[in-house]
Coordinates of C-alpha atoms and ligand atoms in Angstrom, one line a residue:
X1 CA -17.9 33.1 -1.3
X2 CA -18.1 34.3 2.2
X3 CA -18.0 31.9 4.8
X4 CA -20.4 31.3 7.9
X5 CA -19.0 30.3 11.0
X6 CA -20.7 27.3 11.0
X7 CA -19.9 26.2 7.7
X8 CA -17.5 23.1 7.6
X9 CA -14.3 23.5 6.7
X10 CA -12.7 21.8 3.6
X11 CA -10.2 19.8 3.5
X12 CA -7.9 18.3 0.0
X13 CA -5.4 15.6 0.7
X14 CA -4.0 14.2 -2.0
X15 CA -2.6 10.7 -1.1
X16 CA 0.9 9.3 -3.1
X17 CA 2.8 6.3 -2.4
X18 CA 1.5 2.9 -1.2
X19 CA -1.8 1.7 0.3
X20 CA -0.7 2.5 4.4
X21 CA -0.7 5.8 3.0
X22 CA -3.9 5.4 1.9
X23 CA -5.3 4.5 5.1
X24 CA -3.1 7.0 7.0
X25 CA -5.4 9.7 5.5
X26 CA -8.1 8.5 6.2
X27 CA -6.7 8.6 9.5
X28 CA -6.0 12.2 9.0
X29 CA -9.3 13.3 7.8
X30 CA -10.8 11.8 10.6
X31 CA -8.4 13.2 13.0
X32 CA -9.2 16.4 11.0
X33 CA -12.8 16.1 11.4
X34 CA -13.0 16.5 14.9
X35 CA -11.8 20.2 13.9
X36 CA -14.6 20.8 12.0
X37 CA -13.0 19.8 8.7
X38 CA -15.2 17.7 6.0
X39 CA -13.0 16.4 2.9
X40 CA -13.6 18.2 -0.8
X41 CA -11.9 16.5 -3.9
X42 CA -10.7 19.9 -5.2
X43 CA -7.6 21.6 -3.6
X44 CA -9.1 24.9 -5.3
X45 CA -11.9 25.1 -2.6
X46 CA -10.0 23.9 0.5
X47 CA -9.4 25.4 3.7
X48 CA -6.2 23.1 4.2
X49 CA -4.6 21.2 2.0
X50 CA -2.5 17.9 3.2
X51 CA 0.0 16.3 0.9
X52 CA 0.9 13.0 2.3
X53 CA 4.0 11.9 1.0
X54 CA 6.3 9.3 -0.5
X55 CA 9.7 9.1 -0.7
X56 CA 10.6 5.3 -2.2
X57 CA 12.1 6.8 -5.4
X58 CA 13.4 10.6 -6.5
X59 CA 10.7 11.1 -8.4
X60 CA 7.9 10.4 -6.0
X61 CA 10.0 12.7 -3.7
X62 CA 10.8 15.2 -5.8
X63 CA 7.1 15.5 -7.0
X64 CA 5.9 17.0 -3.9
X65 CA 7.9 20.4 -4.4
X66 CA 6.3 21.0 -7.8
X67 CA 2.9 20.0 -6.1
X68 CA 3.8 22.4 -3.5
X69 CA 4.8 25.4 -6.2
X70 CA 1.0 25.1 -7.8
X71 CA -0.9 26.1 -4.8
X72 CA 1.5 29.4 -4.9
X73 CA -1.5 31.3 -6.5
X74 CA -4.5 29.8 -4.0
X75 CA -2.2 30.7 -0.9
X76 CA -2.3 34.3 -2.4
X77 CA -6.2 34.3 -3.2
X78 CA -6.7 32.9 0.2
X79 CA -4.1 34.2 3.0
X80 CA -5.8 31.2 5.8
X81 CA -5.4 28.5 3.1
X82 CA -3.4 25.7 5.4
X83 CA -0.6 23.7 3.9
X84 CA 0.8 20.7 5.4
X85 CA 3.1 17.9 4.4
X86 CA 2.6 14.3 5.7
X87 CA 4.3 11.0 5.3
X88 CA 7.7 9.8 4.6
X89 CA 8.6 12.9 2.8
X90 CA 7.6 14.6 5.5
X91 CA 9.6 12.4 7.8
X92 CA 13.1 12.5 5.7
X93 CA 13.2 16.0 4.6
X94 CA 10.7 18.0 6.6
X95 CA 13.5 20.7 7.9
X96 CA 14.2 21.1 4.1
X97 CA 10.7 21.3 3.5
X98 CA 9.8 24.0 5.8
X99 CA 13.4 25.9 4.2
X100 CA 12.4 25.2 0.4
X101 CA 8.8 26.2 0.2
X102 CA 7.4 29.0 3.0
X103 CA 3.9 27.8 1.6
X104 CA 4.3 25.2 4.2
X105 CA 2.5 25.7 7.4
X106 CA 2.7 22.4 8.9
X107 CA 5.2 19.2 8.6
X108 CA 4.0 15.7 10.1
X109 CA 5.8 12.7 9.9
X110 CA 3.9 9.0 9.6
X111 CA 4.3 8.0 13.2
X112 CA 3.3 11.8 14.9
X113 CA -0.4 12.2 12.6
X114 CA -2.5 11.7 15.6
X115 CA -0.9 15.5 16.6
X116 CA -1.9 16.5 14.1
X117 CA -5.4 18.9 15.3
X118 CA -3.0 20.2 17.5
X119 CA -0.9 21.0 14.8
X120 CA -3.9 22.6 12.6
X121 CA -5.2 25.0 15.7
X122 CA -1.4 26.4 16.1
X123 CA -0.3 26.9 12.6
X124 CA -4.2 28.7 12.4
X125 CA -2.4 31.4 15.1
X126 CA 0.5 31.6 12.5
X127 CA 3.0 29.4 14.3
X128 CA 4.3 26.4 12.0
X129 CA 5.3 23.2 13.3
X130 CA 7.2 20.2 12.1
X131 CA 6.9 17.0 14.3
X132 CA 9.0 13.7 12.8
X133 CA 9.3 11.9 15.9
X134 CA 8.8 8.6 16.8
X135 CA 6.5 9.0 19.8
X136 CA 6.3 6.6 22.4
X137 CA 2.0 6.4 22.4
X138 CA -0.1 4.9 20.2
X139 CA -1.3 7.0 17.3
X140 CA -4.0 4.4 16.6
X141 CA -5.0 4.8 20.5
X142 CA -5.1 8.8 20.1
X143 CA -7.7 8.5 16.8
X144 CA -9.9 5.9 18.2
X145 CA -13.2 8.5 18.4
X146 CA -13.2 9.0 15.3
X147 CA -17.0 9.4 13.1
X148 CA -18.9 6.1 12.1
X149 CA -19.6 7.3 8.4
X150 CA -21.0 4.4 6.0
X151 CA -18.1 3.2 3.8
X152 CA -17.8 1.0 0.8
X153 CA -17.6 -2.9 0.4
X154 CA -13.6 -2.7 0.6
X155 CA -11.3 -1.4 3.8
X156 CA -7.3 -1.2 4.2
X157 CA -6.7 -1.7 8.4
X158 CA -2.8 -1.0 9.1
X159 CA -1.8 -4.2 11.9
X160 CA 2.0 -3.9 11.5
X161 CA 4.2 -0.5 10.6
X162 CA 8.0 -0.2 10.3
X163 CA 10.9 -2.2 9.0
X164 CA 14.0 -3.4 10.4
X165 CA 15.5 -5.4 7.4
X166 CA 17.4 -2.6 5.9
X167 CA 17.5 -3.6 2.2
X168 CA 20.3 -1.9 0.9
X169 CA 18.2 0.2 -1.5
X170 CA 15.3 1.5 0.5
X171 CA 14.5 4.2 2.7
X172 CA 11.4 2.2 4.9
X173 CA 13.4 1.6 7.7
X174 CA 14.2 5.5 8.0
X175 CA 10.8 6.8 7.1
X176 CA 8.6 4.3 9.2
X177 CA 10.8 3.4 11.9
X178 CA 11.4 -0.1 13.3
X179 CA 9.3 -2.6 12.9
X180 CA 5.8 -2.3 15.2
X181 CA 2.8 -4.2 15.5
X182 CA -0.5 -3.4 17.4
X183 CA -2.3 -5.3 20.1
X184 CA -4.6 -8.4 17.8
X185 CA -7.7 -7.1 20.0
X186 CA -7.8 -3.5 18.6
X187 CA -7.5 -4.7 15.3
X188 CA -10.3 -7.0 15.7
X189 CA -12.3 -4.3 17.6
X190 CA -11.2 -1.8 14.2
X191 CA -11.9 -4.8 11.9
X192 CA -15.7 -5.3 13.4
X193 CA -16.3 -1.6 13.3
X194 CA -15.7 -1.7 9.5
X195 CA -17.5 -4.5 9.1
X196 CA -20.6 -2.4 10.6
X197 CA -19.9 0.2 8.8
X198 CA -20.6 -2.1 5.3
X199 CA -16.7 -2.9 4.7
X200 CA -17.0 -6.4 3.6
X201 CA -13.3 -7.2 2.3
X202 CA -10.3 -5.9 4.6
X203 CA -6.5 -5.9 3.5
X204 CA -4.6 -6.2 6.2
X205 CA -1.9 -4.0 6.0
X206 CA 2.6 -3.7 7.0
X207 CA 5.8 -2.9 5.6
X208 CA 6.2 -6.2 7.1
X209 CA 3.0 -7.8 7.2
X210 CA 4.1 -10.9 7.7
X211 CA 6.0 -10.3 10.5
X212 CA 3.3 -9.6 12.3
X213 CA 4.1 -10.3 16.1
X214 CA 1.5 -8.1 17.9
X215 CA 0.0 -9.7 21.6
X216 CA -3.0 -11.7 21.2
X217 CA -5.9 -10.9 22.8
X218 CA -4.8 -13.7 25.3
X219 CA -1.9 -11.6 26.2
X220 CA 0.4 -14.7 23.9
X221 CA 2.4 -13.2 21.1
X222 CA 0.3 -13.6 17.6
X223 CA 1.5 -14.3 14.2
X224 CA -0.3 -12.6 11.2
X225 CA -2.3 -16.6 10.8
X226 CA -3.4 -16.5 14.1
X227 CA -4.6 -12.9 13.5
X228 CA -6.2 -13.9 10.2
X229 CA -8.0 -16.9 12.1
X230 CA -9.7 -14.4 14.3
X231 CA -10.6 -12.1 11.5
X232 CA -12.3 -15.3 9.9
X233 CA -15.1 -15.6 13.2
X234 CA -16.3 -12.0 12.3
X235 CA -19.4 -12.2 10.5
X236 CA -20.6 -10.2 7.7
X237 CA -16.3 -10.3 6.7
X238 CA -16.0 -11.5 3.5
X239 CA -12.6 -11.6 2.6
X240 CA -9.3 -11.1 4.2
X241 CA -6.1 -10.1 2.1
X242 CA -2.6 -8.9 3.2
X243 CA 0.2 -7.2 2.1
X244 CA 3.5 -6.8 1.7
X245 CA 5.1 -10.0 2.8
X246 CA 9.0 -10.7 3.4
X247 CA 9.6 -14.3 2.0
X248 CA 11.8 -14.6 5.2
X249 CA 8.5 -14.4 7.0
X250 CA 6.3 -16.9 5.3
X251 CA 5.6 -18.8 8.9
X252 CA 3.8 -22.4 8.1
X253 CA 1.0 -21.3 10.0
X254 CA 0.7 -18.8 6.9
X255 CA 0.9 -21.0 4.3
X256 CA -1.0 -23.6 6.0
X257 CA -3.9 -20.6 6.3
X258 CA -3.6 -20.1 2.2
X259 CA -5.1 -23.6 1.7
X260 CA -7.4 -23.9 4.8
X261 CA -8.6 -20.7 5.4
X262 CA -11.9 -19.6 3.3
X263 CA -12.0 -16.1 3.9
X264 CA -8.1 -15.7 3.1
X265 CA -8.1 -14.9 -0.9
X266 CA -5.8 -17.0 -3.3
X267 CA -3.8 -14.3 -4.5
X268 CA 0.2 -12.8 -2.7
X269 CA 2.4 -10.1 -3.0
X270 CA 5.6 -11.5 -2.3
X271 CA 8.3 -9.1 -3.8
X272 CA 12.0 -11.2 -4.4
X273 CA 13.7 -7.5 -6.3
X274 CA 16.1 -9.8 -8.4
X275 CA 16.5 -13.4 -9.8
X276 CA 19.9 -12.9 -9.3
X277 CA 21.9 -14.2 -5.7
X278 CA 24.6 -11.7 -6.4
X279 CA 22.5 -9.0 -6.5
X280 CA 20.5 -10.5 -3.6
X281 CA 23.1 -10.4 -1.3
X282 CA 24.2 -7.0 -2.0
X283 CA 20.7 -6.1 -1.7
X284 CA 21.0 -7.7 1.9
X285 CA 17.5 -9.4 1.0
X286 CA 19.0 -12.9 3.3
X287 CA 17.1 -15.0 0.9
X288 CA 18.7 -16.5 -2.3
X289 CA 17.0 -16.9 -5.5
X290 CA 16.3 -20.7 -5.1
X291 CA 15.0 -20.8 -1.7
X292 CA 12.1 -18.1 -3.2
X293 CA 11.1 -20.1 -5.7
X294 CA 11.3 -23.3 -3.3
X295 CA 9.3 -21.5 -0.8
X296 CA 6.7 -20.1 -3.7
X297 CA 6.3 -24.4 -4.4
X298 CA 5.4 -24.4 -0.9
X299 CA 2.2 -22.1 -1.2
X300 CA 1.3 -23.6 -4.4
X301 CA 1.2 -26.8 -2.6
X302 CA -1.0 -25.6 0.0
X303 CA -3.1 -23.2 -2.5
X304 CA -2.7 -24.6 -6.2
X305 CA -4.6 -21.8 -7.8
X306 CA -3.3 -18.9 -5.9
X307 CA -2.1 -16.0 -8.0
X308 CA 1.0 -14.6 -7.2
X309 CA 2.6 -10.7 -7.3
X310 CA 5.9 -9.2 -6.4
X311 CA 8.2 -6.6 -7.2
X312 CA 11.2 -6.2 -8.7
X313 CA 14.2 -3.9 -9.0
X314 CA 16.4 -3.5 -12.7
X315 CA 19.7 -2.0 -12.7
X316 CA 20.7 -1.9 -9.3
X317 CA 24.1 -1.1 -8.5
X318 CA 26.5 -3.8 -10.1
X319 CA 23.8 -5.4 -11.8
X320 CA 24.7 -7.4 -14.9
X321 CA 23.1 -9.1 -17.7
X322 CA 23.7 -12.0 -16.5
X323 CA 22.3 -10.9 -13.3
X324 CA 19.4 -9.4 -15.1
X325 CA 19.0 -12.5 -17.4
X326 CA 18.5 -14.5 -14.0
X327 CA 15.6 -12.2 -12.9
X328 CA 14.0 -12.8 -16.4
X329 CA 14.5 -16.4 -15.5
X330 CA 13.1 -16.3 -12.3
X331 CA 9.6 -14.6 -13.4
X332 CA 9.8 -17.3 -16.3
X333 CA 9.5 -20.0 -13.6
X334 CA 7.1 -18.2 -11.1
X335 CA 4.5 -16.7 -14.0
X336 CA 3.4 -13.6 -11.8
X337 CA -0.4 -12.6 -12.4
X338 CA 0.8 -9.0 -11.5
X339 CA 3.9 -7.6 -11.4
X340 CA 5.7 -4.5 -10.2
X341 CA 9.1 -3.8 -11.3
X342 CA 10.6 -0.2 -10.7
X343 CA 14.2 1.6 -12.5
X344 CA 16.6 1.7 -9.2
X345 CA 16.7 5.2 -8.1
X346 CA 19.2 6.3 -6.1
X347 CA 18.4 7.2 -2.3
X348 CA 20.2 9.1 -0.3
X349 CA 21.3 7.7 3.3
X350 CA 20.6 3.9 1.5
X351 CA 24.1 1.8 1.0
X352 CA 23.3 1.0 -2.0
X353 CA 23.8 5.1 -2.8
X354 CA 27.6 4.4 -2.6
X355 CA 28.0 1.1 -5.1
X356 CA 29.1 1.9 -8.6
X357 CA 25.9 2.7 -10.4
X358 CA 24.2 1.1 -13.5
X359 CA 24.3 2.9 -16.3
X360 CA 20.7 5.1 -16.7
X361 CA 20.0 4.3 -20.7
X362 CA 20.5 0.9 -19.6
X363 CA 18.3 0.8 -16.8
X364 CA 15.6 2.1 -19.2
X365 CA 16.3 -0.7 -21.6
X366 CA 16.1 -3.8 -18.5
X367 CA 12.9 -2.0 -17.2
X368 CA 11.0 -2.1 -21.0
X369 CA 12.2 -6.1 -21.4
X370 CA 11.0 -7.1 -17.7
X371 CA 7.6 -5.3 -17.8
X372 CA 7.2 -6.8 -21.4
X373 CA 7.5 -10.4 -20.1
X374 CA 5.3 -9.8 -16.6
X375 CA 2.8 -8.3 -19.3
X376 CA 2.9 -11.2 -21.4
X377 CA 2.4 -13.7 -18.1
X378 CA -0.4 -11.0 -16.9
X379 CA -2.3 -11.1 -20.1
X380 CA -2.0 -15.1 -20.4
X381 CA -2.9 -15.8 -16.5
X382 CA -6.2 -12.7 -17.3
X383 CA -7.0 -14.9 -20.2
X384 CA -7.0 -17.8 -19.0
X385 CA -10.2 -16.6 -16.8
X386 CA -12.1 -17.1 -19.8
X387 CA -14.9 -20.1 -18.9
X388 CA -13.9 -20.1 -15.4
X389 CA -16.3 -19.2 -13.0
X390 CA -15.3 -16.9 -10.2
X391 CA -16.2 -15.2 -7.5
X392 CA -16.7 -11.6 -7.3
X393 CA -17.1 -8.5 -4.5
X394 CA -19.1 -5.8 -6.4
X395 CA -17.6 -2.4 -5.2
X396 CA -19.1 0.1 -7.1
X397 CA -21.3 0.8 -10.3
X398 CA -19.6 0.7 -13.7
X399 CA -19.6 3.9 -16.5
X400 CA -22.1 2.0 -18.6
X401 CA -26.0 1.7 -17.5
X402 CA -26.6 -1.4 -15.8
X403 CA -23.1 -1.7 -15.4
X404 CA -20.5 -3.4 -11.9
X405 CA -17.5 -3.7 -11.6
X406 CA -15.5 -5.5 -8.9
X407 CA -12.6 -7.7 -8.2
X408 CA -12.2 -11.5 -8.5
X409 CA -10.7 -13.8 -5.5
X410 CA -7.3 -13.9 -8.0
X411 CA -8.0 -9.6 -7.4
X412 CA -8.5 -9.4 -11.5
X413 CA -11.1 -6.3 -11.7
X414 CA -14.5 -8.0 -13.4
X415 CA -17.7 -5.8 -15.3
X416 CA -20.9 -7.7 -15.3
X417 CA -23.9 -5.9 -16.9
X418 CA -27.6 -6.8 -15.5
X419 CA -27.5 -9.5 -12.9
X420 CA -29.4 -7.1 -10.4
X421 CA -26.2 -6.9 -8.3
X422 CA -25.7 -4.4 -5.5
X423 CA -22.4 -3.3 -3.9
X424 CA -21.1 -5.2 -1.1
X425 CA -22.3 -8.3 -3.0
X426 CA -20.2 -11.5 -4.0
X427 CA -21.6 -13.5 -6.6
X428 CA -20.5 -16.3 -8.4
X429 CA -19.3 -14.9 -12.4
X430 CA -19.0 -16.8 -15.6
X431 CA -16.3 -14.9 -17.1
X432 CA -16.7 -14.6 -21.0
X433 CA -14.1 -11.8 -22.0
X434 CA -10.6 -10.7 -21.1
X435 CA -9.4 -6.8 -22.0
X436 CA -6.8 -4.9 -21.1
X437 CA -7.0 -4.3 -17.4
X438 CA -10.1 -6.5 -16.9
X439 CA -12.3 -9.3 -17.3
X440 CA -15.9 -9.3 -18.7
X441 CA -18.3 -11.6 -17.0
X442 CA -22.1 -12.9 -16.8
X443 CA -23.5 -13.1 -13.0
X444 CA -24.7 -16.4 -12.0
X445 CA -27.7 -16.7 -10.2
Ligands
SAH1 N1 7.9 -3.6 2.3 C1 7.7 -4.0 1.0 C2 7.7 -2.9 0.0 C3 8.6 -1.7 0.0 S1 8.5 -0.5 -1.1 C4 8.8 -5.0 0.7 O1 9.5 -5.5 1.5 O2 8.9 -5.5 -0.5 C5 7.8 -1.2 -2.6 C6 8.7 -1.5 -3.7 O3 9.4 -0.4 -4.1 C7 9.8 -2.5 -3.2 O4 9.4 -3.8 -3.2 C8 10.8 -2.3 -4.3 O5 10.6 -3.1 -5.4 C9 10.6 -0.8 -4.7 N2 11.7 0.0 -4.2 C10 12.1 0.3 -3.0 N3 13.2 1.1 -2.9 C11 13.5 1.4 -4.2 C12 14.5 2.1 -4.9 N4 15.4 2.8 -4.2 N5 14.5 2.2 -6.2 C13 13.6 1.5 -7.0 N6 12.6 0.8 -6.4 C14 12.5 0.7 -5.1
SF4_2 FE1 12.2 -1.8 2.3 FE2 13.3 -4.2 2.4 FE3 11.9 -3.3 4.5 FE4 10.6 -4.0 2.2 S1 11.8 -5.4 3.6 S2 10.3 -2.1 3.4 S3 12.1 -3.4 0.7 S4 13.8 -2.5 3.7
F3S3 FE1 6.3 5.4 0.0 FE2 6.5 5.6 2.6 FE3 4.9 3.8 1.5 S1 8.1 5.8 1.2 S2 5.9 3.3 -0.4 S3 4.7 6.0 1.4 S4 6.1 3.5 3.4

């Protein structure tokens, strides 16, 4: 196909990792856009092609090379095809990934994206770039002009970025930097824009949310409740969520915002890795088993019905059974609605990299019995749905005629058929059926 030199430009990302990356690319494709570049689902017909990256576990890391090898062949059908690595891959091995694979034209870490045009207009003159720094201006400043396109009923809006807890396992603090949180007014002004532009549910978004410290419009310094409270005056906002949270920094004001707070939906991720205070400590989480589960009483108080999530870690260095047992005791207690729990894998630079390691086969073996039992609480808290009625946020049409589908306050995804509901829309749902991965319901009128 031969080009006009008016024709738009195409651009694939392909997005891993967790939801700030999400929103990152958006970030990107705007950024991208002022270029001339319009986003294409296929990496076959792209002009550039941005992988942005995650590096939590190998695997996620070690992903992106084979990803890398398979556009080998389109780079040799298409000599200006673009290729560029983003995120915290990007940022913790970009000089390897410039040496590895020659495919790569450009390398951007997570806090340098808003140089990235620049970027794009030098590698087009054949000069690659890598840029990993830490800059001292705002990316989200930089990308403000950025197109007012229509979007759907549900918006991710990053208000806090970095990490400076240094859990003994995790690479955040190296990828993301330390801990940073923008201005409250700029996230309002971002949070209104959305909201114009037909977003009707926002999740706020942090490494950290929760520690959330960014200056209020007032100049004072804001917690994430104060910030949530201003977010509840924009009309037209349906629903505010957050995530991830530290249980170190559940402030009162938080919890107190979980039981008064209309617009703040019933449902936290609030990860605790282990069950296990040994393990906790050499995790360097500063938070013991008991003063979780004490703190988790504490938001039940305030929000009886709220749902909660978290994450855990099996077979972490010097993990036992009887450290593992604890875990299984802990979920027991808390009955998570969802769950994440994850095989340690070893990263390099972490501390945790130089403990005596747990036995792979092993690991395996904890990881199938934990995500058994946070199946068996998941299923049970889904069920018990059944007869309740909820509210729901239609986001988009289902594969059957007549069909939507959307998510619950409790986040449980919900398929009504008829009703006459349009996206953007929350209606009240009797819910008459629990699957698999969702609950079946009958709109209310
Ligand atoms: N900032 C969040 C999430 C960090 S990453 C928090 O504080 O919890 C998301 C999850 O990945 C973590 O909660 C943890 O359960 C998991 N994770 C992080 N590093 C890991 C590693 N080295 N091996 C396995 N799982 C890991
Ligand atoms: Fe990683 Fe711990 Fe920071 Fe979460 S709190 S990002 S797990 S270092
Ligand atoms: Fe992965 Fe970076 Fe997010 S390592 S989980 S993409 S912060």
């Amino acid at each position: 196909m031969t080009q006009t030199k008016t024709a738009p430009k195409k651009l694939f990302i392909k997005t891993y990792g967790c939801q700030m990356n999400v929103y990152d690319s958006e970030r990107m494709a705007e950024a991208l856009g002022g270029q001339g570049y319009v986003e294409t689902k296929t990496a076959a017909d792209a002009d550039m092609i941005l992988l942005n990256t995650c590096h939590i576990r190998e695997k996620a890391a070690e992903k992106i090379y084979s990803e890398l090898g398979r556009y080998r062949d389109l780079k040799d059908d298409k000599p200006d095809l673009m290729i560029g690595v983003a995120g915290c891959v990007a940022q913790a091995e970009g000089a390897e990934i410039m040496r590895r694979q020659p495919l790569v034209d450009l390398v951007v870490g997570p806090q340098s994206y808003h140089r990235l045009p620049e970027m794009e207009a030098k590698a087009r003159r054949g000069e690659k770039t890598l840029d990993t720094d830490f800059p001292e201006e705002d990316k989200f400043e930089q990308l403000k002009s950025r197109p007012k396109a229509a979007r759907g009923p549900t918006a991710f809006l990053t208000v806090q970025e970095g990490c400076d807890k240094f859990c003994a396992f995790c690479v955040v603090p190296y990828t993301r930097g330390a801990e940073v949180s923008r201005p409250a007014a700029r996230i309002i002004d971002e949070a209104k824009e959305l909201v114009d532009r037909g977003v009707r549910e926002i999740t706020l978004l942090g490494q950290n949310v929760n520690a959330y410290h960014g200056a209020g419009p007032d100049g004072s310094d804001y917690t994430l409740a104060k910030l949530i409270w201003d977010l509840d005056k924009i009309d037209g906002l349906k629903r505010i969520r957050f995530t991830t949270s530290h249980p170190n920094d559940m402030t009162d004001d938080l919890i107190e915002a979980h039981g008064t707070c209309a617009k703040l939906m019933p449902y936290l991720h609030l990860p605790v890795q282990s069950g296990s205070d040994r393990i906790l400590k050499r995790m360097n989480r500063s938070h013991t088993a008991e003063s979780y589960l004490r703190l988790i009483e504490r938001i039940r108080a305030a929000r009886p019905d709220i749902v909660m999530s978290g994450d855990f870690i099996v077979g972490f260095p010097e993990e036992t059974e009887a450290d593992f047992q604890a875990t299984l005791d802990l979920i027991e207690e808390v009955k998570y609605g969802y769950a994440y729990s994850f095989k340690y894998s070893t990263r390099p630079g972490t501390p945790a990299a130089e403990r005596p390691q747990v036995d792979a086969a092993e690991g395996d073996a904890r990881l199938q019995r934990i995500q058994g039992l946070i199946t068996r609480h998941q299923r049970e808290i889904q069920e018990a749905m059944v007869g309740r009625t909820v509210d729901v946020l239609f986001e988009k049409p289902g594969r059957q005629a007549d069909q939507m589908v959307g998510k619950s306050d409790y986040l449980h995804a919900v398929h009504v058929t008829g009703g006459n509901v349009t996206q953007g829309e929350v209606r009240p749902v009797r819910i008459v059926s629990s699957g698999t991965n969702s609950l079946g319901g009958v709109v209310l009128d």
